[in-house]
Amino acid sequence: MVSVSDAQAIILNLIQPLDYQRNTEVVDLLAADSRILATPVTSPLDFPHWDNSAMDGYAVRYEDVQHSSAEQPAVLEIVEDIPAGYQPKSTIQSGEAARIFTGAVIPAGADTVVMQEKTRREENRVFILAAPKPQEFVRHKASFYQAGTQLLPAGIKLNASEIAVLAAAQCPQLNVYRRPRVAIFSTGDELVTVDQPLQSGQIVDSNQYAIAALVKESGAEPILLGIVKDDPVVLERVIAHAVAIADIVLSSGGVSVGDYDYVDKILESLRAKIHIRSVEMRPGKPLTVATFPSTDPMNRVSTNSPLYFGLPGNPAAVLVTFWRFVLPAIKKLSGITEGWEPAFLKVRSHDELRSDGKRETYLWGKLHLIDGVYEFHKAGGSHSSGNLINLAQTDALAVLPVGKTLIYPQEEVQVLRLRNG
């Protein structure tokens, strides 16, 4: 049995980002949300595209207004109105100004904008009531970004702000990593699908639905292979097929030490190398992690060598082990260069949290922002690995390390944050 930290290190060392040469695709900008950028982006455009005004006011020559005040205002002749999107026709001479609006092009000859609140207009004259700073409210061409330099690096997730930048840079198509393919199946004679009548002793297979949803949330593509009965021949055939079509394989159940837990033996028969058989955590102790034969001398996961996770069968354990180990692996595989490690926070506990201290223990609940400080509220009811019901609306896992048996209310606790917002 390995520690949680050792298990994380083993898994993240085994997984490597998708190979750029064989695992990218071109998508339209509107389809690029949440994708991972595969190549750096440059633009032929400067930002701003030209010198423009950051304020509604008057474009002037600084030397004409540098001594202005309410008592002795500079008085300038207005020679042009310049709205946004208009190309100025005039060159501002000494004693002249142009009415200008936010985003409009600065006319030739002008070097400063005086905001309208510090002026008074009388017909075609403007009185400057306060001296501006040199070049005030002028956004200079290329001051935000210079054409031809890197605009966005490879390996980032494209969210709304990045999409906005790419749209402004007139990048209609992008080279992104393909979505990782994750094969999913559940094992057990007792399992039935959601649309089957439930007989005595049977259990609805919720794990496959939960895992599929989590895989989609991670940005990967779930491949559902259904329920596999406790038949070694059938199970071996399904595992071999999953390994052939996926980057990561996730099975639930069949990895403990019972008479019908066949997964580890089948993996060995398929020449897999088992790196982890159990982890020092609760819930989630029975966790198998394996790789298959690869030409990579470092025995790291390549395009043809998927990483296999044999998850526990109990639903709470499935979710906890996915959040703790599988999600970071998918993120790293996806090509993202940073931010794939689990995100832990230190927060205040609202409730008393208990553990037997023998294994690293995870308790689920929700984070609440109380007077500007995050507080963890433990979900009510049993925290049994078989209790799925109180996992609803969970957004954080409180972590009690080995040897820690009690955390008092208002005491600090480390939590694994599961989602933002």
Tab-separated table of C-alpha atoms in Angstrom:
chain	number	residue	atom	x	y	z
A	1	MET	CA	0.000	0.000	0.000
A	2	VAL	CA	1.464	3.342	-1.050
A	3	SER	CA	0.857	6.755	0.473
A	4	VAL	CA	-1.385	9.252	-1.272
A	5	SER	CA	1.527	11.562	-2.085
A	6	ASP	CA	3.571	8.681	-3.508
A	7	ALA	CA	0.582	7.538	-5.565
A	8	GLN	CA	0.177	11.023	-7.015
A	9	ALA	CA	3.884	11.199	-7.877
A	10	ILE	CA	3.818	7.772	-9.554
A	11	ILE	CA	0.745	8.614	-11.640
A	12	LEU	CA	1.905	12.040	-12.772
A	13	ASN	CA	5.323	10.640	-13.658
A	14	LEU	CA	3.718	7.921	-15.774
A	15	ILE	CA	1.449	10.250	-17.723
A	16	GLN	CA	2.893	12.503	-20.406
A	17	PRO	CA	1.161	15.133	-22.554
A	18	LEU	CA	-0.240	14.059	-25.898
A	19	ASP	CA	2.392	13.994	-28.612
A	20	TYR	CA	2.132	17.204	-30.639
A	21	GLN	CA	2.963	15.637	-33.996
A	22	ARG	CA	0.056	13.176	-34.004
A	23	ASN	CA	-2.550	14.606	-31.672
A	24	THR	CA	-3.620	18.042	-32.844
A	25	GLU	CA	-6.483	19.345	-34.925
A	26	VAL	CA	-7.652	22.624	-36.403
A	27	VAL	CA	-10.907	24.069	-35.033
A	28	ASP	CA	-12.890	27.219	-35.688
A	29	LEU	CA	-12.629	29.921	-33.056
A	30	LEU	CA	-16.246	29.446	-31.953
A	31	ALA	CA	-15.479	25.768	-31.264
A	32	ALA	CA	-12.253	26.459	-29.373
A	33	ASP	CA	-13.736	27.163	-25.935
A	34	SER	CA	-12.095	24.995	-23.232
A	35	ARG	CA	-9.651	23.453	-25.722
A	36	ILE	CA	-5.882	23.341	-25.165
A	37	LEU	CA	-3.840	25.474	-27.554
A	38	ALA	CA	-1.262	23.322	-29.340
A	39	THR	CA	0.903	25.992	-30.977
A	40	PRO	CA	1.822	29.546	-29.972
A	41	VAL	CA	-0.247	32.280	-31.603
A	42	THR	CA	1.111	35.465	-33.130
A	43	SER	CA	-0.807	38.249	-34.836
A	44	PRO	CA	0.086	40.644	-37.669
A	45	LEU	CA	-1.830	43.360	-35.826
A	46	ASP	CA	-0.543	45.835	-33.274
A	47	PHE	CA	-2.667	46.456	-30.162
A	48	PRO	CA	-3.837	49.167	-30.134
A	49	HIS	CA	-3.896	49.273	-33.939
A	50	TRP	CA	-3.224	53.044	-33.819
A	51	ASP	CA	-2.837	55.828	-31.280
A	52	ASN	CA	-6.323	56.332	-29.839
A	53	SER	CA	-8.148	58.145	-27.086
A	54	ALA	CA	-8.918	56.513	-23.746
A	55	MET	CA	-11.469	59.189	-22.890
A	56	ASP	CA	-14.152	61.436	-24.323
A	57	GLY	CA	-12.620	64.908	-24.540
A	58	TYR	CA	-10.370	67.007	-26.734
A	59	ALA	CA	-7.200	66.079	-28.604
A	60	VAL	CA	-4.654	68.862	-28.120
A	61	ARG	CA	-0.962	69.733	-28.275
A	62	TYR	CA	0.428	69.523	-24.738
A	63	GLU	CA	2.556	72.618	-25.212
A	64	ASP	CA	-0.649	74.623	-25.811
A	65	VAL	CA	-2.319	73.584	-22.531
A	66	GLN	CA	0.483	72.803	-20.072
A	67	HIS	CA	-0.182	75.969	-18.039
A	68	SER	CA	-3.983	75.905	-18.184
A	69	SER	CA	-6.082	76.516	-15.078
A	70	ALA	CA	-9.623	77.523	-14.211
A	71	GLU	CA	-8.411	81.084	-13.676
A	72	GLN	CA	-6.359	81.232	-16.887
A	73	PRO	CA	-7.688	78.589	-19.285
A	74	ALA	CA	-6.123	77.941	-22.645
A	75	VAL	CA	-8.644	78.700	-25.387
A	76	LEU	CA	-8.446	76.514	-28.498
A	77	GLU	CA	-10.319	76.457	-31.789
A	78	ILE	CA	-12.158	73.187	-32.479
A	79	VAL	CA	-11.289	72.146	-36.043
A	80	GLU	CA	-12.786	68.636	-36.222
A	81	ASP	CA	-15.048	66.093	-34.496
A	82	ILE	CA	-13.528	62.579	-34.386
A	83	PRO	CA	-15.869	59.723	-33.419
A	84	ALA	CA	-14.670	56.117	-33.099
A	85	GLY	CA	-14.156	54.478	-36.461
A	86	TYR	CA	-13.446	57.781	-38.235
A	87	GLN	CA	-10.132	58.648	-39.881
A	88	PRO	CA	-9.117	62.214	-38.902
A	89	LYS	CA	-8.685	64.679	-41.758
A	90	SER	CA	-6.980	67.519	-39.892
A	91	THR	CA	-3.512	68.041	-38.484
A	92	ILE	CA	-3.747	69.861	-35.163
A	93	GLN	CA	-1.831	73.126	-35.275
A	94	SER	CA	-0.903	75.497	-32.456
A	95	GLY	CA	-4.041	76.893	-30.861
A	96	GLU	CA	-6.275	74.112	-32.223
A	97	ALA	CA	-8.094	71.090	-30.772
A	98	ALA	CA	-10.296	68.254	-32.023
A	99	ARG	CA	-13.376	66.924	-30.267
A	100	ILE	CA	-12.610	63.227	-29.751
A	101	PHE	CA	-14.416	60.205	-28.367
A	102	THR	CA	-13.199	57.065	-26.599
A	103	GLY	CA	-11.434	54.701	-28.994
A	104	ALA	CA	-11.111	57.270	-31.782
A	105	VAL	CA	-7.863	57.815	-33.673
A	106	ILE	CA	-5.611	60.571	-32.356
A	107	PRO	CA	-5.211	63.161	-35.124
A	108	ALA	CA	-1.786	64.137	-36.431
A	109	GLY	CA	-0.209	66.945	-34.439
A	110	ALA	CA	-2.032	66.103	-31.189
A	111	ASP	CA	-0.249	64.293	-28.384
A	112	THR	CA	-2.605	64.604	-25.388
A	113	VAL	CA	-6.303	64.234	-24.587
A	114	VAL	CA	-8.044	66.511	-22.105
A	115	MET	CA	-11.105	64.842	-20.586
A	116	GLN	CA	-14.316	66.750	-21.269
A	117	GLU	CA	-15.048	67.221	-17.551
A	118	LYS	CA	-12.058	69.589	-17.385
A	119	THR	CA	-13.234	71.750	-20.274
A	120	ARG	CA	-15.939	74.207	-21.224
A	121	ARG	CA	-17.144	74.554	-24.781
A	122	GLU	CA	-18.522	77.685	-26.377
A	123	GLU	CA	-19.529	77.184	-30.008
A	124	ASN	CA	-16.308	76.278	-31.864
A	125	ARG	CA	-13.992	77.075	-28.976
A	126	VAL	CA	-12.961	74.954	-26.012
A	127	PHE	CA	-11.635	76.304	-22.710
A	128	ILE	CA	-9.122	74.029	-20.966
A	129	LEU	CA	-9.755	74.434	-17.239
A	130	ALA	CA	-6.909	72.256	-15.883
A	131	ALA	CA	-3.502	71.312	-17.212
A	132	PRO	CA	-3.283	67.633	-18.232
A	133	LYS	CA	-0.246	65.415	-17.942
A	134	PRO	CA	1.856	64.962	-21.087
A	135	GLN	CA	0.287	62.307	-23.362
A	136	GLU	CA	-2.563	61.816	-20.887
A	137	PHE	CA	-5.404	59.514	-22.035
A	138	VAL	CA	-3.530	58.511	-25.199
A	139	ARG	CA	-3.268	54.784	-25.832
A	140	HIS	CA	-0.245	54.407	-28.062
A	141	LYS	CA	-0.053	52.027	-31.009
A	142	ALA	CA	1.480	48.644	-30.062
A	143	SER	CA	1.660	49.570	-26.358
A	144	PHE	CA	-0.408	46.475	-25.456
A	145	TYR	CA	1.038	44.073	-28.014
A	146	GLN	CA	3.527	44.349	-30.877
A	147	ALA	CA	2.727	42.595	-34.149
A	148	GLY	CA	4.741	39.448	-34.824
A	149	THR	CA	5.541	38.656	-31.199
A	150	GLN	CA	3.921	35.812	-29.254
A	151	LEU	CA	0.347	36.608	-28.359
A	152	LEU	CA	-0.593	33.379	-26.540
A	153	PRO	CA	1.665	30.425	-25.645
A	154	ALA	CA	0.959	26.787	-26.380
A	155	GLY	CA	-0.379	24.609	-23.578
A	156	ILE	CA	-3.028	26.957	-22.194
A	157	LYS	CA	-6.746	26.338	-21.838
A	158	LEU	CA	-8.803	28.667	-23.988
A	159	ASN	CA	-11.426	30.391	-21.892
A	160	ALA	CA	-13.544	33.458	-22.637
A	161	SER	CA	-10.727	35.986	-22.169
A	162	GLU	CA	-8.385	34.089	-24.500
A	163	ILE	CA	-11.168	33.670	-27.071
A	164	ALA	CA	-11.736	37.438	-26.963
A	165	VAL	CA	-8.030	38.100	-27.565
A	166	LEU	CA	-7.952	35.657	-30.486
A	167	ALA	CA	-11.053	37.191	-32.029
A	168	ALA	CA	-9.558	40.678	-31.759
A	169	ALA	CA	-6.378	39.336	-33.362
A	170	GLN	CA	-8.435	37.956	-36.273
A	171	CYS	CA	-7.526	34.315	-35.680
A	172	PRO	CA	-10.516	32.441	-37.171
A	173	GLN	CA	-8.964	28.978	-36.750
A	174	LEU	CA	-6.654	27.452	-34.169
A	175	ASN	CA	-4.429	24.432	-33.772
A	176	VAL	CA	-5.490	22.619	-30.582
A	177	TYR	CA	-4.779	19.276	-28.973
A	178	ARG	CA	-7.393	16.635	-29.600
A	179	ARG	CA	-9.466	15.687	-26.598
A	180	PRO	CA	-8.021	12.752	-24.610
A	181	ARG	CA	-10.067	9.569	-25.099
A	182	VAL	CA	-11.146	7.878	-21.880
A	183	ALA	CA	-12.722	4.405	-21.986
A	184	ILE	CA	-15.116	3.678	-19.115
A	185	PHE	CA	-16.753	0.477	-17.933
A	186	SER	CA	-18.133	-1.005	-14.720
A	187	THR	CA	-17.710	-4.567	-13.499
A	188	GLY	CA	-20.015	-6.787	-11.474
A	189	ASP	CA	-22.851	-9.312	-11.885
A	190	GLU	CA	-24.957	-7.239	-9.505
A	191	LEU	CA	-25.037	-4.152	-11.726
A	192	VAL	CA	-27.947	-3.057	-13.911
A	193	THR	CA	-28.520	-0.010	-16.097
A	194	VAL	CA	-30.772	2.885	-15.102
A	195	ASP	CA	-33.621	1.688	-17.327
A	196	GLN	CA	-33.709	-1.920	-16.072
A	197	PRO	CA	-36.163	-3.103	-13.374
A	198	LEU	CA	-34.273	-3.506	-10.108
A	199	GLN	CA	-34.348	-7.003	-8.616
A	200	SER	CA	-33.380	-8.029	-5.095
A	201	GLY	CA	-29.616	-7.825	-4.585
A	202	GLN	CA	-29.011	-5.701	-7.676
A	203	ILE	CA	-27.454	-2.234	-7.826
A	204	VAL	CA	-27.894	0.483	-10.418
A	205	ASP	CA	-24.588	1.294	-12.096
A	206	SER	CA	-24.233	4.955	-11.095
A	207	ASN	CA	-20.443	4.865	-11.404
A	208	GLN	CA	-20.370	4.880	-15.186
A	209	TYR	CA	-22.628	7.946	-15.336
A	210	ALA	CA	-20.627	9.785	-12.686
A	211	ILE	CA	-17.293	9.016	-14.321
A	212	ALA	CA	-18.578	9.985	-17.778
A	213	ALA	CA	-19.781	13.330	-16.422
A	214	LEU	CA	-16.438	13.961	-14.709
A	215	VAL	CA	-14.530	13.054	-17.865
A	216	LYS	CA	-16.612	15.510	-19.892
A	217	GLU	CA	-16.055	18.220	-17.279
A	218	SER	CA	-12.319	17.630	-17.606
A	219	GLY	CA	-12.455	18.324	-21.346
A	220	ALA	CA	-11.846	14.719	-22.383
A	221	GLU	CA	-13.997	12.412	-24.522
A	222	PRO	CA	-15.719	9.553	-22.639
A	223	ILE	CA	-16.080	6.219	-24.431
A	224	LEU	CA	-18.750	4.174	-22.650
A	225	LEU	CA	-18.251	0.402	-22.769
A	226	GLY	CA	-21.112	-0.505	-20.451
A	227	ILE	CA	-21.367	-3.105	-17.709
A	228	VAL	CA	-19.049	-6.115	-17.780
A	229	LYS	CA	-20.090	-9.222	-15.860
A	230	ASP	CA	-17.717	-11.086	-13.545
A	231	ASP	CA	-16.499	-13.348	-16.348
A	232	PRO	CA	-12.700	-13.357	-16.777
A	233	VAL	CA	-12.890	-14.140	-20.495
A	234	VAL	CA	-15.320	-11.309	-21.242
A	235	LEU	CA	-13.502	-8.933	-18.933
A	236	GLU	CA	-10.158	-9.617	-20.616
A	237	ARG	CA	-11.690	-8.972	-24.026
A	238	VAL	CA	-13.175	-5.646	-22.894
A	239	ILE	CA	-9.949	-4.491	-21.259
A	240	ALA	CA	-7.932	-5.363	-24.364
A	241	HIS	CA	-10.403	-3.444	-26.531
A	242	ALA	CA	-10.354	-0.442	-24.175
A	243	VAL	CA	-6.566	-0.366	-24.176
A	244	ALA	CA	-6.570	-0.374	-27.979
A	245	ILE	CA	-8.899	2.629	-28.392
A	246	ALA	CA	-8.228	4.936	-25.443
A	247	ASP	CA	-5.529	7.084	-23.851
A	248	ILE	CA	-6.831	6.326	-20.363
A	249	VAL	CA	-8.982	3.392	-19.253
A	250	LEU	CA	-11.210	3.650	-16.192
A	251	SER	CA	-12.926	0.611	-14.733
A	252	SER	CA	-14.860	0.571	-11.482
A	253	GLY	CA	-15.050	-2.486	-9.239
A	254	GLY	CA	-13.167	-5.758	-9.351
A	255	VAL	CA	-9.893	-4.462	-7.889
A	256	SER	CA	-10.246	-5.623	-4.289
A	257	VAL	CA	-9.276	-9.069	-2.979
A	258	GLY	CA	-12.570	-10.927	-3.335
A	259	ASP	CA	-13.114	-14.160	-5.242
A	260	TYR	CA	-14.709	-12.227	-8.124
A	261	ASP	CA	-12.164	-9.422	-8.321
A	262	TYR	CA	-10.355	-10.347	-11.532
A	263	VAL	CA	-8.956	-7.054	-12.808
A	264	ASP	CA	-5.378	-7.284	-11.499
A	265	LYS	CA	-4.947	-10.871	-12.717
A	266	ILE	CA	-6.246	-9.998	-16.162
A	267	LEU	CA	-3.950	-6.985	-16.383
A	268	GLU	CA	-0.997	-9.227	-15.628
A	269	SER	CA	-2.143	-11.706	-18.286
A	270	LEU	CA	-2.150	-8.809	-20.783
A	271	ARG	CA	1.488	-8.060	-19.810
A	272	ALA	CA	0.574	-4.849	-18.012
A	273	LYS	CA	2.894	-3.473	-15.374
A	274	ILE	CA	0.986	-2.740	-12.179
A	275	HIS	CA	2.445	0.284	-10.421
A	276	ILE	CA	-0.136	0.683	-7.648
A	277	ARG	CA	-2.418	-1.926	-6.056
A	278	SER	CA	-3.743	0.004	-3.070
A	279	VAL	CA	-3.425	3.478	-1.559
A	280	GLU	CA	-3.272	4.554	2.057
A	281	MET	CA	-6.514	6.548	1.939
A	282	ARG	CA	-10.156	6.398	2.960
A	283	PRO	CA	-12.245	6.052	0.883
A	284	GLY	CA	-10.361	4.655	-2.099
A	285	LYS	CA	-7.910	2.123	-0.723
A	286	PRO	CA	-8.381	-0.461	-3.538
A	287	LEU	CA	-6.887	1.406	-6.511
A	288	THR	CA	-4.999	-0.245	-9.337
A	289	VAL	CA	-2.797	1.770	-11.701
A	290	ALA	CA	-1.111	0.013	-14.593
A	291	THR	CA	0.625	0.626	-17.901
A	292	PHE	CA	0.987	-1.614	-20.903
A	293	PRO	CA	4.084	-2.570	-22.924
A	294	SER	CA	5.696	0.452	-24.546
A	295	THR	CA	8.784	1.154	-26.590
A	296	ASP	CA	9.455	4.154	-24.353
A	297	PRO	CA	12.585	3.207	-22.338
A	298	MET	CA	11.331	5.344	-19.445
A	299	ASN	CA	8.108	3.271	-19.394
A	300	ARG	CA	6.058	6.414	-19.503
A	301	VAL	CA	2.669	6.541	-21.151
A	302	SER	CA	2.841	7.201	-24.886
A	303	THR	CA	0.185	7.428	-27.579
A	304	ASN	CA	0.072	3.637	-27.837
A	305	SER	CA	0.369	2.909	-24.139
A	306	PRO	CA	-2.707	3.994	-22.170
A	307	LEU	CA	-2.783	4.440	-18.423
A	308	TYR	CA	-5.189	2.059	-16.693
A	309	PHE	CA	-7.035	3.008	-13.520
A	310	GLY	CA	-8.895	0.238	-11.744
A	311	LEU	CA	-11.108	2.314	-9.464
A	312	PRO	CA	-12.963	0.970	-6.428
A	313	GLY	CA	-16.571	-0.138	-6.775
A	314	ASN	CA	-18.161	1.948	-4.029
A	315	PRO	CA	-19.527	5.198	-5.483
A	316	ALA	CA	-18.007	7.631	-2.974
A	317	ALA	CA	-14.622	5.973	-3.395
A	318	VAL	CA	-14.940	6.240	-7.179
A	319	LEU	CA	-15.533	9.977	-7.048
A	320	VAL	CA	-12.825	10.650	-4.469
A	321	THR	CA	-10.177	8.680	-6.350
A	322	PHE	CA	-11.170	10.331	-9.631
A	323	TRP	CA	-10.878	13.822	-8.161
A	324	ARG	CA	-7.635	12.988	-6.383
A	325	PHE	CA	-5.753	11.052	-9.074
A	326	VAL	CA	-7.536	10.698	-12.411
A	327	LEU	CA	-8.438	14.340	-12.994
A	328	PRO	CA	-4.828	15.589	-12.692
A	329	ALA	CA	-3.723	12.797	-15.051
A	330	ILE	CA	-6.298	13.797	-17.688
A	331	LYS	CA	-5.311	17.443	-17.402
A	332	LYS	CA	-1.622	16.665	-17.844
A	333	LEU	CA	-2.340	14.322	-20.758
A	334	SER	CA	-4.441	17.013	-22.465
A	335	GLY	CA	-1.365	19.138	-23.164
A	336	ILE	CA	-1.937	21.861	-20.585
A	337	THR	CA	1.441	23.026	-19.312
A	338	GLU	CA	0.423	24.042	-15.794
A	339	GLY	CA	-2.496	23.901	-13.407
A	340	TRP	CA	-3.055	20.157	-13.581
A	341	GLU	CA	-1.949	19.468	-10.022
A	342	PRO	CA	-4.678	19.104	-7.355
A	343	ALA	CA	-5.672	22.499	-5.927
A	344	PHE	CA	-5.605	22.555	-2.123
A	345	LEU	CA	-6.742	25.380	0.125
A	346	LYS	CA	-6.449	25.972	3.850
A	347	VAL	CA	-9.851	26.982	5.191
A	348	ARG	CA	-11.805	27.047	8.425
A	349	SER	CA	-13.892	24.015	9.362
A	350	HIS	CA	-17.476	24.679	10.376
A	351	ASP	CA	-17.887	21.171	11.790
A	352	GLU	CA	-16.003	18.708	13.918
A	353	LEU	CA	-14.132	16.330	11.580
A	354	ARG	CA	-13.056	12.876	12.737
A	355	SER	CA	-10.870	10.059	11.419
A	356	ASP	CA	-9.275	6.966	12.890
A	357	GLY	CA	-5.911	8.403	11.792
A	358	LYS	CA	-4.769	5.172	10.131
A	359	ARG	CA	-5.171	6.394	6.547
A	360	GLU	CA	-5.408	9.769	4.857
A	361	THR	CA	-9.127	10.499	5.112
A	362	TYR	CA	-11.356	12.499	2.789
A	363	LEU	CA	-14.659	13.968	3.957
A	364	TRP	CA	-16.930	15.661	1.441
A	365	GLY	CA	-18.904	18.848	1.740
A	366	LYS	CA	-19.229	22.420	0.536
A	367	LEU	CA	-17.268	25.625	0.815
A	368	HIS	CA	-19.090	28.723	2.068
A	369	LEU	CA	-17.680	32.230	2.054
A	370	ILE	CA	-18.281	33.637	5.552
A	371	ASP	CA	-17.155	37.226	6.193
A	372	GLY	CA	-14.575	36.902	3.437
A	373	VAL	CA	-13.170	33.602	4.749
A	374	TYR	CA	-13.865	30.187	3.238
A	375	GLU	CA	-15.448	27.705	5.606
A	376	PHE	CA	-15.861	23.976	4.978
A	377	HIS	CA	-19.263	22.515	5.812
A	378	LYS	CA	-19.251	18.728	5.998
A	379	ALA	CA	-22.107	16.976	4.207
A	380	GLY	CA	-24.660	15.555	6.597
A	381	GLY	CA	-25.231	11.851	7.056
A	382	SER	CA	-22.870	8.925	6.744
A	383	HIS	CA	-19.489	9.325	5.067
A	384	SER	CA	-19.432	5.683	4.078
A	385	SER	CA	-17.809	4.840	0.740
A	386	GLY	CA	-21.097	3.270	-0.268
A	387	ASN	CA	-23.217	6.359	0.457
A	388	LEU	CA	-23.782	8.202	-2.781
A	389	ILE	CA	-26.672	10.399	-1.659
A	390	ASN	CA	-24.859	13.058	0.371
A	391	LEU	CA	-22.259	13.547	-2.370
A	392	ALA	CA	-24.753	15.736	-4.247
A	393	GLN	CA	-23.581	19.378	-4.471
A	394	THR	CA	-20.163	18.515	-3.070
A	395	ASP	CA	-17.519	21.027	-4.124
A	396	ALA	CA	-14.673	20.244	-1.713
A	397	LEU	CA	-13.004	17.385	0.145
A	398	ALA	CA	-11.555	17.975	3.601
A	399	VAL	CA	-8.281	16.098	4.085
A	400	LEU	CA	-7.264	14.600	7.408
A	401	PRO	CA	-3.683	13.314	7.144
A	402	VAL	CA	-2.439	10.067	8.621
A	403	GLY	CA	-2.262	10.406	12.403
A	404	LYS	CA	-4.809	13.239	12.565
A	405	THR	CA	-7.956	12.015	14.311
A	406	LEU	CA	-9.818	15.220	15.124
A	407	ILE	CA	-10.304	18.739	13.783
A	408	TYR	CA	-12.400	21.025	15.947
A	409	PRO	CA	-14.952	23.537	14.646
A	410	GLN	CA	-13.232	26.791	13.544
A	411	GLU	CA	-9.902	24.960	13.300
A	412	GLU	CA	-7.959	25.159	10.043
A	413	VAL	CA	-8.270	22.251	7.620
A	414	GLN	CA	-6.813	21.537	4.203
A	415	VAL	CA	-9.392	20.956	1.468
A	416	LEU	CA	-9.215	19.775	-2.119
A	417	ARG	CA	-11.317	22.191	-4.141
A	418	LEU	CA	-13.258	20.349	-6.811
A	419	ARG	CA	-14.582	23.191	-8.919
A	420	ASN	CA	-14.528	26.978	-9.090
A	421	GLY	CA	-17.955	28.436	-8.411
